[in-house]
Coordinates of C-alpha atoms in Angstrom, one line a residue:
M24 CA 5.3 24.2 3.0
A25 CA 6.0 24.2 6.6
A26 CA 9.6 23.0 7.2
D27 CA 10.8 24.6 10.4
N28 CA 9.9 21.8 12.8
I29 CA 11.3 18.6 11.3
V30 CA 10.8 15.5 13.4
V31 CA 13.3 12.8 12.5
R32 CA 12.0 9.4 13.7
S33 CA 13.2 6.0 12.8
A34 CA 10.6 3.3 12.3
P35 CA 10.8 1.1 15.4
I36 CA 12.6 -2.1 15.0
L37 CA 10.8 -4.8 16.9
I38 CA 12.3 -8.2 17.5
R39 CA 9.5 -10.6 16.9
C40 CA 9.9 -14.4 17.3
F41 CA 7.3 -16.1 15.2
F42 CA 6.3 -19.8 15.4
C43 CA 3.8 -20.2 12.6
V44 CA 2.0 -23.3 11.7
L45 CA 0.5 -22.8 8.3
I46 CA -1.9 -25.4 6.9
C47 CA -2.4 -24.6 3.3
F48 CA -4.7 -26.4 0.9
G49 CA -5.5 -25.7 -2.8
G50 CA -9.2 -25.0 -2.5
W51 CA -10.4 -25.4 -6.1
V52 CA -9.0 -24.8 -9.5
Q53 CA -11.1 -24.3 -12.7
E54 CA -10.5 -26.6 -15.6
T55 CA -8.6 -23.8 -17.3
G56 CA -6.3 -23.6 -14.3
A57 CA -7.0 -19.9 -14.2
A58 CA -8.4 -19.7 -10.6
S59 CA -7.2 -20.9 -7.3
F60 CA -8.3 -20.5 -3.6
T61 CA -6.0 -21.3 -0.7
Y62 CA -6.3 -20.7 3.0
S63 CA -4.0 -20.9 6.0
L64 CA -4.2 -21.3 9.8
G65 CA -1.3 -20.4 12.1
Y66 CA 0.0 -19.4 15.6
R67 CA 2.3 -16.5 16.3
A68 CA 4.2 -15.6 19.5
E69 CA 5.6 -12.1 19.9
Y70 CA 7.6 -10.9 22.9
S71 CA 8.2 -7.2 23.6
D72 CA 10.4 -6.0 26.5
N73 CA 8.7 -2.5 26.1
I74 CA 5.1 -3.1 25.2
Y75 CA 4.1 0.6 25.8
R76 CA 6.9 1.9 23.6
I77 CA 8.1 4.2 26.4
P78 CA 11.3 6.2 25.8
D79 CA 14.5 5.2 27.5
G80 CA 14.9 6.2 31.1
R81 CA 11.3 5.3 32.2
E82 CA 9.9 2.2 33.8
V83 CA 9.0 -0.2 31.1
Q84 CA 6.8 -3.3 31.0
S85 CA 7.1 -6.5 29.0
D86 CA 4.4 -8.8 27.6
L87 CA 4.0 -11.9 25.5
I88 CA 1.4 -11.7 22.7
N89 CA -0.1 -15.0 21.6
S90 CA -1.9 -14.8 18.3
I91 CA -4.1 -17.1 16.2
L92 CA -4.1 -16.3 12.5
A93 CA -6.4 -17.3 9.6
G94 CA -6.0 -16.1 6.1
F95 CA -7.0 -16.8 2.5
T96 CA -6.0 -15.9 -1.0
Y97 CA -8.2 -16.0 -4.2
L98 CA -6.7 -15.5 -7.6
E99 CA -8.3 -15.6 -11.0
N100 CA -7.1 -14.5 -14.4
T101 CA -9.3 -15.1 -17.5
S102 CA -10.3 -13.2 -20.6
T103 CA -13.5 -12.0 -18.8
F104 CA -12.5 -11.7 -15.1
N105 CA -9.4 -10.9 -13.2
A106 CA -9.3 -11.0 -9.4
R107 CA -6.8 -10.9 -6.5
I108 CA -8.3 -11.1 -3.0
L109 CA -6.3 -11.5 0.1
G110 CA -7.7 -11.4 3.6
S111 CA -6.8 -12.4 7.2
V112 CA -8.1 -12.4 10.7
T113 CA -5.8 -12.3 13.8
Y114 CA -6.8 -12.7 17.4
D115 CA -4.2 -11.3 19.8
D116 CA -4.0 -12.4 23.5
Y117 CA -1.9 -10.3 25.8
Y118 CA -0.5 -12.6 28.5
N119 CA 0.2 -9.9 31.1
K120 CA -3.0 -8.0 30.1
T121 CA -1.2 -4.8 29.3
F122 CA -3.8 -4.3 26.6
E123 CA -7.3 -5.8 26.0
N124 CA -7.4 -8.9 23.8
R125 CA -8.4 -7.9 20.3
T126 CA -9.3 -9.1 16.8
N127 CA -7.6 -7.5 13.8
N128 CA -9.1 -7.9 10.2
W129 CA -7.2 -7.1 7.0
L130 CA -8.5 -7.2 3.4
D131 CA -6.9 -6.2 0.1
A132 CA -9.3 -7.0 -2.8
Y133 CA -9.3 -6.2 -6.5
G134 CA -11.6 -7.4 -9.2
E135 CA -12.1 -6.5 -12.9
Y136 CA -14.9 -7.8 -15.1
F137 CA -14.5 -7.4 -18.9
F138 CA -17.8 -6.7 -20.8
V139 CA -15.7 -6.7 -24.0
P140 CA -12.4 -8.4 -23.5
Q141 CA -9.4 -5.9 -23.6
V142 CA -11.9 -3.0 -24.4
V143 CA -14.5 -2.3 -21.8
S144 CA -14.3 -3.4 -18.1
W145 CA -15.6 -2.5 -14.7
V146 CA -13.2 -2.4 -11.7
A147 CA -14.0 -2.7 -8.0
S148 CA -11.5 -2.7 -5.1
D149 CA -11.5 -2.5 -1.3
G150 CA -8.9 -2.1 1.4
F151 CA -9.5 -2.6 5.1
R152 CA -6.9 -2.5 7.8
K153 CA -5.8 -0.9 11.1
V154 CA -3.9 2.4 10.8
Q155 CA -1.8 4.3 13.3
V156 CA -3.8 7.5 14.0
D157 CA -1.1 9.6 15.6
P158 CA 2.4 9.0 14.1
L159 CA 4.1 11.1 16.8
Q160 CA 2.8 8.8 19.6
P161 CA 3.9 5.2 20.3
D162 CA 2.5 2.6 17.9
T163 CA 0.3 0.7 20.4
P164 CA -3.1 -0.9 20.0
T165 CA -4.8 2.1 21.6
N166 CA -3.3 4.3 18.8
R167 CA -4.8 2.3 16.0
Q168 CA -8.2 2.4 14.4
D169 CA -10.0 0.6 11.5
S170 CA -9.9 2.2 8.1
N171 CA -11.5 1.3 4.8
V172 CA -11.2 2.6 1.2
F173 CA -13.5 1.4 -1.5
V174 CA -13.1 2.3 -5.2
T175 CA -15.1 1.3 -8.3
G176 CA -15.6 2.4 -11.9
P177 CA -15.1 1.7 -15.6
N178 CA -12.1 1.3 -17.9
I179 CA -12.3 1.9 -21.7
N180 CA -9.5 1.0 -24.1
L181 CA -9.7 2.3 -27.7
R182 CA -7.0 1.1 -30.1
F183 CA -5.9 3.3 -33.0
G184 CA -3.8 1.0 -35.1
P185 CA -1.3 -1.6 -33.9
V186 CA 0.8 0.6 -31.6
D187 CA -1.5 3.4 -30.2
T188 CA -4.1 3.1 -27.4
L189 CA -6.3 5.6 -25.7
T190 CA -7.4 4.6 -22.2
L191 CA -10.2 6.3 -20.3
E192 CA -10.7 5.5 -16.5
G193 CA -13.4 6.7 -14.2
R194 CA -13.6 5.9 -10.4
Y195 CA -15.9 6.7 -7.5
G196 CA -14.5 6.1 -4.1
R197 CA -15.2 6.4 -0.4
A198 CA -12.6 6.7 2.4
W199 CA -13.3 6.1 6.1
V200 CA -11.2 6.1 9.3
E201 CA -12.8 5.1 12.6
N202 CA -13.1 7.9 15.2
V203 CA -11.3 10.3 12.9
D204 CA -13.3 13.0 11.2
I205 CA -11.8 12.8 7.7
D206 CA -14.4 10.6 5.8
S207 CA -14.5 11.6 2.2
E208 CA -15.9 10.9 -1.3
R209 CA -13.5 10.8 -4.3
D210 CA -14.2 11.2 -8.0
F211 CA -11.3 10.2 -10.2
F212 CA -10.8 10.5 -14.0
A213 CA -7.8 9.6 -16.1
T214 CA -7.0 9.7 -19.8
R215 CA -3.8 8.0 -21.1
W216 CA -2.4 7.9 -24.7
A217 CA 0.0 5.0 -25.0
H218 CA 2.4 4.4 -27.9
R219 CA 4.1 1.1 -28.2
M220 CA 7.7 1.8 -29.3
S221 CA 8.7 -1.8 -29.5
A222 CA 7.5 -5.2 -28.2
R223 CA 8.9 -4.4 -24.8
N224 CA 8.8 -0.6 -24.5
T225 CA 5.9 1.8 -24.2
L226 CA 5.6 5.5 -23.8
S227 CA 2.4 7.3 -22.6
L228 CA 1.0 10.7 -21.9
N229 CA -1.2 10.8 -18.9
Y230 CA -3.7 13.2 -17.3
E231 CA -5.4 12.4 -14.0
F232 CA -8.0 14.4 -12.2
L233 CA -9.1 13.8 -8.6
D234 CA -11.9 15.6 -6.8
V235 CA -12.1 15.1 -3.0
D236 CA -15.1 16.1 -1.0
Y237 CA -15.0 15.7 2.8
E238 CA -18.2 14.9 4.7
N239 CA -17.2 17.5 7.3
S240 CA -16.1 20.6 5.2
T241 CA -15.8 22.7 8.3
L242 CA -12.8 20.8 9.7
N243 CA -11.5 19.7 6.3
T244 CA -10.7 21.5 3.1
D245 CA -12.0 20.0 -0.2
F246 CA -9.5 19.9 -3.0
R247 CA -8.9 19.0 -6.6
R248 CA -5.7 17.5 -7.9
H249 CA -4.4 17.6 -11.5
N250 CA -1.6 15.3 -12.6
F251 CA 0.2 15.7 -15.9
F252 CA 3.0 13.3 -16.6
L253 CA 4.9 11.2 -19.1
R254 CA 5.3 7.5 -18.3
A255 CA 7.9 5.1 -19.8
N256 CA 7.7 1.3 -19.4
A257 CA 10.7 -0.8 -20.4
H258 CA 11.2 -4.5 -20.2
S259 CA 14.2 -6.7 -20.8
A260 CA 15.2 -10.2 -20.0
R261 CA 16.1 -9.4 -16.4
N262 CA 14.8 -5.8 -15.8
V263 CA 11.5 -4.1 -15.6
Y264 CA 11.3 -0.3 -15.3
T265 CA 8.4 2.2 -14.9
F266 CA 9.2 5.9 -14.8
D267 CA 6.8 8.8 -14.4
L268 CA 7.8 12.5 -14.7
G269 CA 5.5 15.4 -14.7
R270 CA 3.8 18.1 -12.6
T271 CA 0.9 18.2 -10.1
R272 CA -1.4 21.2 -9.5
I273 CA -3.5 21.3 -6.3
E274 CA -6.6 23.6 -6.0
Q275 CA -8.0 23.9 -2.5
D276 CA -11.2 25.7 -1.6
G277 CA -10.3 29.2 -0.3
D278 CA -6.5 28.9 -1.0
E279 CA -4.2 29.7 -3.8
P280 CA -3.3 26.8 -6.1
V281 CA 0.0 25.1 -5.5
S282 CA 2.1 22.9 -7.8
N283 CA 5.2 20.7 -7.6
W284 CA 7.1 17.9 -9.4
L285 CA 5.7 14.4 -9.8
V286 CA 8.4 11.7 -10.0
R287 CA 7.9 8.0 -9.7
L288 CA 10.4 5.2 -10.4
N289 CA 9.8 1.5 -10.0
S290 CA 12.7 -0.7 -11.1
T291 CA 13.2 -4.4 -10.6
W292 CA 16.3 -6.4 -11.5
Q293 CA 16.0 -10.2 -11.7
A294 CA 19.4 -11.2 -10.3
S295 CA 18.6 -14.9 -10.7
S296 CA 15.7 -17.3 -11.1
I297 CA 15.1 -17.0 -7.3
S298 CA 16.3 -13.6 -6.3
S299 CA 15.4 -10.0 -7.3
L300 CA 16.3 -6.4 -6.2
S301 CA 13.7 -3.6 -6.5
V302 CA 14.3 0.2 -6.2
L303 CA 11.3 2.4 -5.7
Y304 CA 11.4 6.2 -5.6
D305 CA 8.3 8.4 -5.2
R306 CA 8.0 12.2 -5.0
E307 CA 4.5 13.6 -5.2
Y308 CA 1.5 15.2 -3.5
S309 CA -0.7 12.8 -1.6
D310 CA -3.5 12.5 1.0
T311 CA -4.6 9.9 3.6
A312 CA -7.0 8.0 1.3
A313 CA -4.3 7.7 -1.4
Q314 CA -1.9 6.2 1.1
L315 CA -4.5 3.6 2.2
M316 CA -5.7 2.7 -1.3
P317 CA -5.9 -1.0 -2.1
T318 CA -2.9 -2.1 -4.1
G319 CA -4.9 -3.0 -7.2
A320 CA -6.5 0.5 -7.2
A321 CA -3.3 2.6 -6.9
D322 CA -3.2 5.6 -9.3
S323 CA 0.4 4.8 -10.3
G324 CA 2.1 1.6 -11.3
T325 CA 3.3 -0.3 -8.3
S326 CA 5.4 -3.4 -7.8
G327 CA 3.7 -6.7 -8.2
G328 CA 2.3 -8.5 -5.2
I329 CA 1.1 -7.1 -1.9
V330 CA 3.9 -5.4 0.1
P331 CA 2.8 -3.8 3.4
P332 CA 4.0 -0.2 3.8
L333 CA 6.9 0.6 6.0
G334 CA 6.9 3.7 8.2
A335 CA 4.0 5.2 10.1
D336 CA 0.6 5.6 8.6
I337 CA -0.4 9.1 7.6
V338 CA -3.8 9.9 8.9
T339 CA -4.7 13.6 8.4
S340 CA -7.1 15.9 6.5
E341 CA -4.2 17.9 5.3
L342 CA -2.4 17.5 2.0
F343 CA 1.3 16.6 2.1
Y344 CA 4.2 16.2 -0.2
T345 CA 6.2 13.0 0.2
E346 CA 9.6 11.9 -1.0
Q347 CA 10.4 8.3 -0.5
V348 CA 13.1 5.8 -1.6
E349 CA 13.0 2.1 -0.9
L350 CA 15.3 -0.9 -1.6
F351 CA 13.6 -4.3 -1.5
Y352 CA 15.6 -7.6 -1.9
T353 CA 13.9 -10.9 -2.0
R354 CA 15.2 -14.4 -2.3
R355 CA 12.8 -17.2 -3.0
G356 CA 13.7 -20.8 -2.2
N357 CA 12.2 -24.1 -1.2
T358 CA 13.8 -24.2 2.2
F359 CA 15.0 -20.7 3.3
P360 CA 13.2 -17.9 1.5
W361 CA 14.0 -14.4 2.9
S362 CA 13.7 -10.7 2.2
A363 CA 15.1 -7.4 3.3
R364 CA 13.7 -3.8 3.0
L365 CA 15.3 -0.4 3.6
F366 CA 13.4 2.9 3.3
N367 CA 13.8 6.6 3.9
R368 CA 10.8 9.0 3.7
R369 CA 10.3 12.7 4.2
I370 CA 6.8 14.1 4.7
D371 CA 6.1 17.9 4.2
Y372 CA 2.7 19.2 5.2
E373 CA 1.2 22.2 3.4
T374 CA 0.4 24.2 6.6
S375 CA 1.1 22.4 9.9
P376 CA 4.6 22.3 11.4
D377 CA 4.5 18.5 11.8
D378 CA 7.0 17.7 8.9
R379 CA 9.0 14.7 9.6
Q380 CA 11.5 12.2 8.3
E381 CA 11.3 8.4 8.7
K382 CA 13.9 5.7 8.3
G383 CA 13.5 2.0 8.8
S384 CA 14.2 -1.6 7.8
L385 CA 12.6 -5.0 7.8
I386 CA 14.2 -8.4 7.5
D387 CA 12.1 -11.5 7.1
V388 CA 13.5 -15.0 7.2
R389 CA 11.6 -18.3 6.9
Y390 CA 12.3 -21.9 7.2
V391 CA 9.9 -24.1 5.2
Y392 CA 9.9 -27.5 7.0
S393 CA 7.2 -28.9 4.9
N394 CA 4.2 -27.9 2.8
T395 CA 2.2 -27.4 6.1
L396 CA 4.8 -26.1 8.6
T397 CA 6.8 -22.9 8.4
F398 CA 9.0 -21.1 10.9
Q399 CA 9.4 -17.3 10.5
V400 CA 11.6 -14.7 12.2
S401 CA 11.3 -11.0 11.5
S402 CA 13.1 -7.9 12.8

């Protein structure tokens, strides 16, 4: 791996003053209470004293961004169908016309239909959002493009007695980033043998195979990834742990195979009925489409809910090895819910000298005035 030219960059901390009016209605609920639809409308004002993200020492320009937001959430959980679909549309108006007014769309959708409950199912997921194309340039609207990742395929669960289960997964996917020549097709297969050690603890052996074919094989190198790892899941009254340990082997066309460790840890401690602390650690080979994958379609176990990524997006045709640690504290409440996140990530590219390290934080505080009015401040 190239490691001579390390770029240490902190994720920019932007002071954003939000005034959000959220009008939320329960759309409809099935008689079983298993499905719900809600939507929201809102306004957001964001002031930046350096809208172009120009380094210190140069002439800077400020601007006020007025945004209109609309979003929805659909959730369903039955014996035959599970779904989690979140979407939003935001229209941004730049008061000083530093950038053209623009519309941003965001979607994170996951659905699973069970032909035979708990045995045979079909999964489909889609993720659409803006991504930062060049992480070494300022994160401005002109440095962002649309991206989309779609994944679909079957799951088969075969039970061998009361404690052993063999799971087979197959996926076909397509990844696309606007104006960047890294569009690809992805074929994924996984087999997992899970042994339930107790009512709360499970141990599994896992093999995952990923075959990535780029539409432009001249500019990009097709590759195959093999993951072999052991996964441990543990639950207690206040703690949830998922730990993966194994090896990854990468085979690239025209190059010698490479391998390295695969380590994942996802731990959540429920401090009280309204507060929790999560620790996430990840060390593995990855690529752009894997980073942009919808949350429901992630290859590895991830924390519940949709948590936007911190740090710059990684948009490249090159494989890279990442090591990331994150602390995530959240406190839910009827009046003052808030959360705080800290992260540190190192990215090592296989060939290019653009290795870098990122550090950052995010604090989100809200005041819930009523069921239809919320004030929010983030920094």
